[in-house]
Coordinates of C-alpha atoms in Angstrom, one line a residue:
X196 CA 0.3 0.4 0.2
X197 CA 1.9 3.1 -1.2
X198 CA 2.2 6.2 1.4
X199 CA -0.3 8.7 1.5
X200 CA 0.7 12.4 -0.5
X201 CA 0.2 15.9 1.2
X202 CA -1.9 17.6 -0.5
X203 CA -0.2 20.6 -1.9
X204 CA -1.3 24.3 -0.6
X205 CA -2.4 27.2 -2.9
X206 CA -0.6 30.8 -1.8
X207 CA -3.1 32.9 -0.5
X208 CA -3.8 36.5 -1.8
X209 CA -3.7 40.2 -0.6
X210 CA -6.8 41.3 0.0
X211 CA -7.5 44.8 -1.7
X212 CA -7.7 46.4 1.2
X213 CA -4.0 45.7 2.3
X214 CA -3.0 46.9 -1.4
X215 CA -4.7 49.8 -1.1
X216 CA -3.1 50.7 2.4
X217 CA 0.1 50.7 0.9
X218 CA -0.5 52.6 -2.2
X219 CA -1.7 55.3 0.4
X220 CA 1.6 54.9 2.6
X221 CA 3.4 55.2 -0.8
X222 CA 1.5 58.2 -1.9
X223 CA 2.2 59.7 1.5
X224 CA 5.6 59.2 2.0
X225 CA 6.2 61.0 -1.6
X226 CA 3.7 63.8 -0.3
X227 CA 5.8 64.1 2.9
X228 CA 9.4 64.3 0.8
X229 CA 7.6 66.7 -2.0
X230 CA 6.6 68.7 0.9
X231 CA 9.8 68.5 2.7
X232 CA 11.8 69.6 -0.5
X233 CA 9.6 72.2 -1.3
X234 CA 9.7 73.9 2.5
X235 CA 13.7 73.0 1.9
X236 CA 14.1 75.0 -1.0
X237 CA 11.7 77.8 0.4
X238 CA 13.6 78.1 3.4
X239 CA 16.7 78.7 1.5
X240 CA 15.6 81.0 -0.7
X241 CA 14.0 82.2 2.6
X242 CA 17.2 82.4 4.7
X243 CA 19.2 83.5 1.6
X244 CA 20.9 82.5 -1.4
X245 CA 22.3 85.7 -0.9
X246 CA 24.4 87.8 1.7
X247 CA 22.4 91.0 2.1
X248 CA 22.9 94.0 3.9
X249 CA 20.2 97.1 4.6
X250 CA 19.9 100.5 3.1
X251 CA 20.5 102.7 5.9
X252 CA 20.0 106.4 6.3
X253 CA 22.5 108.0 8.1
X254 CA 25.5 110.1 8.0
X255 CA 28.4 109.7 5.8
X256 CA 31.8 111.6 6.8
X257 CA 34.6 111.8 4.5
X258 CA 37.9 112.6 6.0
X259 CA 41.6 112.8 4.6
X260 CA 44.5 111.5 7.4
X261 CA 47.8 113.1 7.8
X262 CA 50.7 113.4 10.3
X263 CA 52.0 116.2 11.6
X264 CA 54.1 119.0 14.2
X265 CA 52.3 121.5 16.8
X266 CA 54.3 124.5 16.8
X267 CA 53.7 127.7 18.3
X268 CA 52.0 130.3 15.8
X269 CA 54.7 132.6 15.6
X270 CA 57.9 131.8 17.0
X271 CA 60.8 134.5 17.6
X272 CA 64.8 133.6 17.6
X273 CA 66.1 136.6 19.3
X274 CA 69.5 137.2 18.9
X275 CA 73.0 139.3 19.5
X276 CA 73.6 142.4 17.2
X277 CA 76.7 143.3 19.1
X278 CA 80.2 141.4 20.3
X279 CA 81.0 141.0 24.0
X280 CA 80.6 138.8 27.1
X281 CA 77.4 138.1 28.5
X282 CA 77.3 139.3 32.1
X283 CA 73.5 138.6 32.9
X284 CA 70.8 136.3 31.7
X285 CA 67.6 137.0 33.4
X286 CA 65.6 134.4 32.1
X287 CA 65.0 130.5 31.8
X288 CA 62.9 127.8 30.5
X289 CA 59.5 128.2 30.3
X290 CA 59.6 131.6 31.6
X291 CA 56.8 133.8 30.4
X292 CA 58.0 137.5 29.1
X293 CA 56.3 140.8 28.0
X294 CA 57.4 142.2 24.9
X295 CA 60.4 145.1 25.6
X296 CA 61.3 143.0 28.7
X297 CA 64.7 142.8 29.5
X298 CA 66.5 139.2 29.4
X299 CA 69.8 139.6 29.2
X300 CA 73.1 141.8 29.0
X301 CA 76.2 141.5 27.2
X302 CA 78.8 143.6 28.7
X303 CA 79.4 147.3 27.8
X304 CA 82.0 148.7 28.7
X305 CA 83.7 148.4 25.1
X306 CA 81.0 150.6 23.9
X307 CA 80.6 152.6 26.8
X308 CA 84.6 153.7 26.0
X309 CA 83.8 154.7 22.7
X310 CA 81.1 156.8 23.3
X311 CA 83.7 158.7 26.1
X312 CA 86.2 159.4 22.7
X313 CA 83.6 160.5 20.8
X314 CA 82.6 163.0 23.0
X315 CA 85.7 164.2 23.1
X316 CA 86.1 164.0 19.6
X317 CA 82.8 166.2 19.6
X318 CA 83.8 169.0 22.0
X319 CA 87.6 169.1 20.1
X320 CA 85.5 169.9 17.2
X321 CA 83.6 172.3 18.8
X322 CA 86.9 174.1 20.1
X323 CA 88.1 173.9 16.4
X324 CA 84.8 175.9 15.1
X325 CA 85.2 178.3 17.6
X326 CA 88.5 179.1 16.6
X327 CA 87.4 178.7 12.9
X328 CA 84.1 181.4 13.5
X329 CA 86.6 183.8 15.2
X330 CA 89.3 183.8 12.3
X331 CA 86.3 184.2 9.9
X332 CA 85.0 187.5 11.8
X333 CA 88.6 189.0 11.4
X334 CA 88.9 188.1 7.7
X335 CA 84.9 189.8 7.5
X336 CA 86.3 192.9 9.0
X337 CA 89.7 192.8 7.1
X338 CA 88.1 193.0 3.6
X339 CA 85.6 195.7 4.7
X340 CA 88.1 197.5 5.3
X341 CA 90.2 196.7 2.4
X342 CA 87.3 197.0 0.2
X343 CA 86.4 200.5 1.0
X344 CA 90.2 201.5 0.9
X345 CA 90.4 200.1 -2.4
X346 CA 87.2 201.7 -3.7
X347 CA 88.6 205.0 -2.8
X348 CA 92.3 204.3 -4.6
X349 CA 94.3 204.1 -1.0
X350 CA 95.0 200.7 -1.3
X351 CA 95.9 198.5 -4.0
X352 CA 93.8 195.9 -5.8
X353 CA 96.2 192.8 -5.1
X354 CA 95.3 193.7 -1.2
X355 CA 91.7 193.6 -1.2
X356 CA 92.1 190.4 -3.3
X357 CA 93.9 188.8 -0.6
X358 CA 91.5 189.9 1.9
X359 CA 88.7 188.3 0.2
X360 CA 90.9 185.3 -0.2
X361 CA 91.3 185.2 3.7
X362 CA 87.7 185.2 4.2
X363 CA 86.8 182.8 2.0
X364 CA 89.5 180.4 3.8
X365 CA 88.1 181.5 6.9
X366 CA 84.9 180.6 6.1
X367 CA 85.7 177.2 4.6
X368 CA 87.0 176.5 7.8
X369 CA 84.3 177.5 9.5
X370 CA 82.2 174.5 7.6
X371 CA 84.9 171.8 7.8
X372 CA 84.4 172.0 11.8
X373 CA 80.7 172.0 11.8
X374 CA 81.0 169.0 9.1
X375 CA 83.2 167.6 11.8
X376 CA 80.9 167.8 14.7
X377 CA 78.5 166.3 12.7
X378 CA 81.1 163.4 11.8
X379 CA 81.5 162.7 15.6
X380 CA 78.1 163.1 16.5
X381 CA 77.2 160.7 14.0
X382 CA 79.9 158.1 15.0
X383 CA 78.6 158.5 18.5
X384 CA 75.1 157.9 17.7
X385 CA 76.1 154.3 16.4
X386 CA 78.2 153.6 19.3
X387 CA 75.2 154.3 21.6
X388 CA 73.1 152.3 19.3
X389 CA 75.3 149.5 19.8
X390 CA 75.8 150.5 23.7
X391 CA 71.8 150.1 23.7
X392 CA 72.0 146.9 21.8
X393 CA 73.9 145.5 24.6
X394 CA 70.6 145.0 26.7
X395 CA 68.8 142.0 25.2
X396 CA 65.0 142.9 24.7
X397 CA 62.2 140.5 24.5
X398 CA 60.6 141.6 21.0
X399 CA 57.2 139.7 21.9
X400 CA 54.9 138.8 24.6
X401 CA 55.3 135.0 24.4
X402 CA 57.4 132.1 26.5
X403 CA 60.8 131.3 26.7
X404 CA 61.4 127.7 24.5
X405 CA 65.5 127.5 24.4
X406 CA 67.8 129.5 26.1
X407 CA 71.5 129.1 24.2
X408 CA 73.7 131.5 26.8
X409 CA 74.7 131.2 30.0
X410 CA 76.6 133.9 32.2
X411 CA 80.3 134.4 31.1
X412 CA 79.6 133.1 27.3
X413 CA 81.3 135.5 24.8
X414 CA 79.3 135.8 21.7
X415 CA 80.5 137.3 18.5
X416 CA 78.3 138.5 15.9
X417 CA 80.5 139.0 13.2
X418 CA 78.8 137.5 10.3
X419 CA 75.0 136.7 11.8
X420 CA 73.6 136.9 14.8
X421 CA 74.0 134.6 17.4
X422 CA 71.1 132.5 18.8
X423 CA 70.4 133.3 22.6
X424 CA 66.7 132.0 22.7
X425 CA 63.8 131.2 21.4
X426 CA 60.8 132.9 22.4
X427 CA 57.0 131.0 21.3
X428 CA 54.6 133.9 20.7
X429 CA 51.2 133.1 22.7
X430 CA 50.8 129.6 22.8
X431 CA 47.0 129.7 23.8
X432 CA 46.8 129.9 20.0
X433 CA 49.1 126.7 17.9
X434 CA 49.5 125.4 14.4
X435 CA 49.9 122.2 12.6
X436 CA 51.3 121.8 9.4
X437 CA 50.5 118.8 8.2
X438 CA 51.4 116.8 5.1
X439 CA 49.0 116.0 2.8
X440 CA 49.6 113.5 -0.1
X441 CA 49.0 114.9 -3.9
X442 CA 46.2 112.5 -4.0
X443 CA 44.2 114.6 -1.6
X444 CA 45.2 117.4 -2.0
X445 CA 42.5 119.0 -4.4
X446 CA 39.4 118.3 -1.7
X447 CA 41.3 120.2 1.1
X448 CA 39.6 123.9 1.4
X449 CA 40.4 126.7 3.8
X450 CA 38.5 126.3 6.6
X451 CA 37.7 123.1 7.0
X452 CA 37.1 121.4 10.4
X453 CA 39.9 118.9 11.8
X454 CA 40.2 116.7 14.3
X455 CA 43.3 115.4 15.9
X456 CA 45.0 113.5 18.3
X457 CA 48.5 113.5 20.5
X458 CA 50.1 110.3 21.9
X459 CA 50.6 112.4 24.7
X460 CA 47.0 112.4 25.1
X461 CA 45.8 109.1 23.5
X462 CA 42.0 109.6 25.3
X463 CA 41.5 112.8 24.2
X464 CA 40.5 114.8 20.5
X465 CA 41.3 117.6 19.7
X466 CA 39.7 120.2 17.0
X467 CA 41.2 123.0 14.6
X468 CA 40.4 124.4 11.1
X469 CA 42.5 124.7 8.0
X470 CA 43.9 128.3 7.6
X471 CA 46.3 127.8 4.4
X472 CA 47.0 125.5 2.1
X473 CA 50.3 126.1 1.0
X474 CA 51.7 125.6 -2.5
X475 CA 55.0 124.6 -1.8
X476 CA 55.4 121.0 -2.5
X477 CA 57.6 118.8 -1.2
X478 CA 59.1 115.6 -3.1
X479 CA 60.6 112.5 -0.6
X480 CA 61.2 109.6 -2.4
X481 CA 59.0 110.5 -5.4
X482 CA 55.8 111.0 -3.0
X483 CA 54.9 114.5 -3.0
X484 CA 53.1 116.3 -0.1
X485 CA 51.7 120.0 0.3
X486 CA 52.0 121.7 3.6
X487 CA 48.6 122.7 5.5
X488 CA 48.2 124.7 8.0
X489 CA 46.2 124.2 10.6
X490 CA 45.0 126.6 13.4
X491 CA 44.1 124.7 17.1
X492 CA 42.8 127.0 19.9
X493 CA 45.0 125.8 23.3
X494 CA 43.3 127.8 25.8
X495 CA 43.9 125.7 28.1
X496 CA 47.6 125.0 27.8
X497 CA 47.3 121.0 27.4
X498 CA 49.4 121.1 24.2
X499 CA 52.7 121.7 24.1
X500 CA 55.1 122.5 20.5
X501 CA 57.0 119.7 19.0
X502 CA 54.2 116.9 19.7
X503 CA 53.2 114.9 16.7
X504 CA 49.6 114.8 15.5
X505 CA 47.5 112.1 13.6
X506 CA 45.1 114.3 12.0
X507 CA 41.7 113.8 9.9
X508 CA 40.7 116.7 7.8
X509 CA 36.6 116.6 7.1
X510 CA 36.5 117.3 3.8
X511 CA 32.7 116.2 3.1
X512 CA 29.7 115.5 5.2
X513 CA 26.8 114.3 4.1
X514 CA 23.9 114.2 7.1
X515 CA 20.6 112.1 6.5
X516 CA 21.6 110.6 3.4
X517 CA 20.6 107.0 2.3
X518 CA 23.9 105.0 3.0
X519 CA 25.2 101.3 1.7
X520 CA 27.9 99.3 2.1
X521 CA 30.7 99.1 0.0
X522 CA 30.4 95.1 -0.3
X523 CA 27.3 96.1 -1.6
X524 CA 29.0 98.2 -5.1
X525 CA 31.5 95.7 -5.3
X526 CA 29.0 92.7 -5.4
X527 CA 28.4 91.1 -9.4
X528 CA 26.0 88.1 -10.0
X529 CA 28.1 85.0 -11.2
X530 CA 25.5 85.4 -14.4
X531 CA 25.3 88.6 -15.2
X532 CA 22.8 87.7 -18.0
X533 CA 20.4 87.1 -15.6
X534 CA 20.5 89.8 -13.3
X535 CA 20.0 91.9 -15.9
X536 CA 17.3 90.4 -17.1
X537 CA 15.5 91.3 -13.7
X538 CA 16.7 94.9 -14.1
X539 CA 13.8 95.8 -16.5
X540 CA 11.8 98.4 -14.2
X541 CA 8.9 97.3 -12.7
X542 CA 5.9 99.5 -11.1
X543 CA 7.0 101.2 -8.2
X544 CA 10.5 100.4 -10.1
X545 CA 13.9 102.4 -10.1
X546 CA 13.1 105.9 -10.7
X547 CA 16.1 107.6 -12.0
X548 CA 15.2 111.1 -12.5
X549 CA 12.7 111.2 -9.8
X550 CA 16.2 110.6 -7.7
X551 CA 17.3 113.9 -9.0
X552 CA 14.4 115.9 -8.3
X553 CA 14.6 114.6 -4.7
X554 CA 18.1 115.3 -4.2
X555 CA 17.8 118.6 -5.7
X556 CA 14.2 118.9 -3.4
X557 CA 17.0 118.5 -0.4
X558 CA 19.4 121.7 -1.6
X559 CA 16.4 123.8 -2.3
X560 CA 15.6 123.0 1.1
X561 CA 19.1 124.4 1.8
X562 CA 18.9 127.8 0.2
X563 CA 16.0 129.7 3.0
X564 CA 13.7 129.9 -0.1
X565 CA 10.8 132.5 0.5
X566 CA 7.2 131.7 -0.2
X567 CA 7.1 132.8 -4.1
X568 CA 10.7 130.6 -4.9
X569 CA 9.4 127.6 -3.1
X570 CA 6.2 127.7 -5.3
X571 CA 8.3 127.8 -8.3
X572 CA 10.5 125.1 -7.5
X573 CA 7.7 123.0 -6.6
X574 CA 5.8 124.0 -10.1
X575 CA 8.8 122.5 -11.8
X576 CA 9.5 119.6 -10.0
X577 CA 5.4 118.4 -10.2
X578 CA 5.7 119.1 -13.9
X579 CA 8.8 117.4 -14.4
X580 CA 7.3 113.9 -12.2
X581 CA 4.1 113.9 -14.3
X582 CA 5.7 113.9 -17.4
X583 CA 7.8 111.1 -16.1
X584 CA 4.6 109.0 -14.9
X585 CA 3.2 109.7 -18.7
X586 CA 6.1 108.4 -20.3
X587 CA 7.0 105.2 -17.7
X588 CA 3.0 104.1 -18.6
X589 CA 3.3 104.5 -21.9
X590 CA 6.9 102.5 -21.7
X591 CA 4.8 99.7 -19.3
X592 CA 2.3 99.5 -22.0
X593 CA 4.3 99.0 -24.4
X594 CA 6.7 97.1 -22.9
X595 CA 10.0 99.0 -23.7
X596 CA 12.0 100.9 -21.4
X597 CA 11.6 103.9 -19.1
X598 CA 12.8 107.2 -20.4
X599 CA 13.6 110.1 -18.8
X600 CA 13.6 114.0 -20.2
X601 CA 12.9 112.6 -23.7
X602 CA 16.0 110.4 -23.2
X603 CA 16.8 107.4 -24.1
X604 CA 15.4 103.7 -23.1
X605 CA 16.7 102.1 -19.8
X606 CA 17.8 99.4 -22.5
X607 CA 18.3 95.6 -22.1
X608 CA 21.3 96.1 -19.6
X609 CA 18.8 97.6 -17.1
X610 CA 20.2 100.8 -16.7
X611 CA 18.1 104.0 -15.1
X612 CA 16.7 105.9 -17.3
X613 CA 17.7 108.3 -18.9
X614 CA 20.7 106.1 -19.5
X615 CA 21.7 103.8 -21.3
X616 CA 23.9 101.0 -20.3
X617 CA 26.5 99.7 -23.2
X618 CA 29.7 98.5 -23.7
X619 CA 32.4 99.3 -26.4
X620 CA 34.0 102.6 -27.3
X621 CA 30.8 104.2 -27.8
X622 CA 29.6 104.1 -24.0
X623 CA 31.3 106.9 -22.9
X624 CA 29.7 109.6 -26.1
X625 CA 26.6 108.3 -25.5
X626 CA 26.8 108.8 -21.8
X627 CA 28.0 111.9 -22.4
X628 CA 25.1 112.9 -25.0
X629 CA 22.5 111.7 -22.0
X630 CA 24.0 114.1 -20.0
X631 CA 24.1 117.2 -22.0
X632 CA 20.6 116.5 -22.9
X633 CA 19.4 115.9 -19.4
X634 CA 21.1 119.2 -18.2
X635 CA 19.7 120.9 -20.9
X636 CA 16.4 119.8 -20.1
X637 CA 16.6 120.4 -16.4
X638 CA 18.1 123.9 -17.2
X639 CA 14.8 124.3 -19.1
X640 CA 13.0 123.4 -16.5
X641 CA 13.7 125.0 -13.5
X642 CA 14.7 128.3 -15.6
X643 CA 11.7 130.1 -14.3
X644 CA 12.7 129.1 -10.9
X645 CA 16.1 130.1 -11.1
X646 CA 15.1 133.4 -11.9
X647 CA 13.9 134.2 -8.3
X648 CA 17.1 133.6 -6.9
X649 CA 19.5 136.0 -5.3
X650 CA 23.8 135.3 -6.5
X651 CA 24.4 133.3 -4.0
X652 CA 21.2 131.5 -4.5
X653 CA 22.0 130.9 -8.1
X654 CA 25.7 129.8 -7.5
X655 CA 24.6 127.4 -4.4
X656 CA 22.1 125.9 -6.7
X657 CA 24.1 125.7 -10.2
X658 CA 26.7 123.7 -8.2
X659 CA 24.0 121.7 -6.6
X660 CA 22.5 120.6 -10.1
X661 CA 26.0 120.5 -11.6
X662 CA 27.2 117.5 -9.3
X663 CA 24.0 115.7 -9.8
X664 CA 24.4 115.6 -13.4
X665 CA 28.4 114.4 -13.0
X666 CA 26.8 112.2 -10.4
X667 CA 29.2 108.4 -10.5
X668 CA 26.7 105.5 -10.8
X669 CA 26.8 102.0 -10.5
X670 CA 24.4 99.2 -10.1
X671 CA 23.4 97.5 -6.8
X672 CA 21.3 94.1 -6.5
X673 CA 18.1 94.7 -4.3
X674 CA 17.1 91.5 -2.7
X675 CA 13.0 91.1 -4.2
X676 CA 11.3 87.9 -3.6
X677 CA 14.0 85.8 -3.4
X678 CA 15.5 87.2 -6.4
X679 CA 18.4 90.4 -6.9
X680 CA 17.0 92.8 -8.7
X681 CA 19.7 95.0 -10.9
X682 CA 18.8 98.7 -9.8
X683 CA 21.0 101.9 -11.2
X684 CA 22.1 104.4 -8.1
X685 CA 23.6 107.5 -8.2
X686 CA 27.0 107.5 -5.7
X687 CA 27.9 110.2 -3.8
X688 CA 30.2 110.5 -0.6
X689 CA 32.1 107.4 1.0
X690 CA 33.8 107.0 4.2
X691 CA 35.5 103.7 3.2
X692 CA 33.1 102.0 5.2
X693 CA 29.8 103.5 3.5
X694 CA 28.7 105.3 0.6
X695 CA 25.7 107.9 -0.1
X696 CA 23.5 106.3 -3.0
X697 CA 20.3 107.9 -4.5
X698 CA 17.6 107.1 -6.8
X699 CA 16.8 103.8 -7.8
X700 CA 13.4 103.6 -5.6
X701 CA 15.4 102.6 -2.9
X702 CA 14.6 103.1 0.8
X703 CA 15.6 102.6 4.6
X704 CA 15.1 99.0 5.2
X705 CA 15.5 97.7 1.6
X706 CA 18.2 94.3 1.3
X707 CA 20.8 94.8 -1.2
X708 CA 23.0 91.9 -2.1
X709 CA 26.9 91.5 -0.9
X710 CA 27.5 88.3 -2.2
X711 CA 26.0 84.5 -2.8
X712 CA 26.2 81.8 -0.1
X713 CA 27.7 78.9 -0.9
X714 CA 26.0 75.8 -2.4
X715 CA 25.0 73.0 0.2

């Protein structure tokens, strides 16, 4: 009897609800992954594929650094015009002195002896004069007698001539004696002057800085006056001579503020004013510098002559302006073409010429305008803004670039309205032509307003208008919806860290790109 054969099992098929559960689980996993990837991508955008800094409103201070030495406004070297032995020194270092005060004596005996000798010679000359005058009187009487006798033919004519000659000789002797007296008197006066010079006096009010003589020392003034003292006149006012590099000297003007420090007082900052920009250049190791004189108030006597100064000349100051970090101006995107495409002006985008009008409005606010002048400015500004708005609307409808003052379009590179940004050799000429057209149009628009200004206001207005038209322009990349949007701005003063900007419809708090983050 054969063994029984086990029955084979039929495999169970999964029920439908299990299949549906598996599909649902897969869908959920895929959905979760998609959501996670989406959120991660959005987080990456939000957290920033770019490094940014905000546009700020504040002050810009531009300063030139230089070094120099403190000294008195006027330093007088006191010397001696006569030779001799110093008998007395009446002042010492740091002593205050007054003008005319005796500060030293030189032995006067030599000059006193010369004066005595001169007085004796004068006395002798006066005695000779008396003798000559007596001789002259006798010669006059003799000549009168002989002239009378000669007229009556009682004496020879030759005797009359001899008497006349004797009279002339007597007169000459009198004149010679008088001349000798004057000569001796002049010589004695010269000696008296030298005697007075043996008393050394201070020529100014001031302080003795140096003393180069001691009692008993002999000074010789044969070729040049020996230096005995150095006196600083009025240390309450001092000066600094700064050496300013030729690259910076064009920005320095009389009246600019200067702040400086000295090593003797490291925790204190002092202030001065540019008094003079000298034209005498100095060349040292092929470096050309110009001396700039700065006056300093030293009423408290803190500063000392000879101190080394580290100074900053404030050549420009802009208050309450928009500014941005210099890193934002240096940034250039890796794909310039994509960034340029984003620069097409949108609604409320770059305003270009409106920035010029806003800057000019700030200038007008400093001119102290009366009501009529302000009304004339507002009328011109509103007319310009209305014309810009109309042209921007027309350009938006046509899909073209913005235009300013009838100028060229913004261009494919996203340049500011009224300016074509282009490469090649024609870029400079094109920009020059645009600036010229802008200048002519602005002058025409504000002609009525300018006519209401006085001469001083016109000068300030013309300078501001010229500065706006010649201002440099540079691209910035504003972060909009996670994308870098290129805008053109006018750049102004820079303090080395931040730079003044205007235009581009930027406002405080806007994020501008300074760099791109590394991809993970």
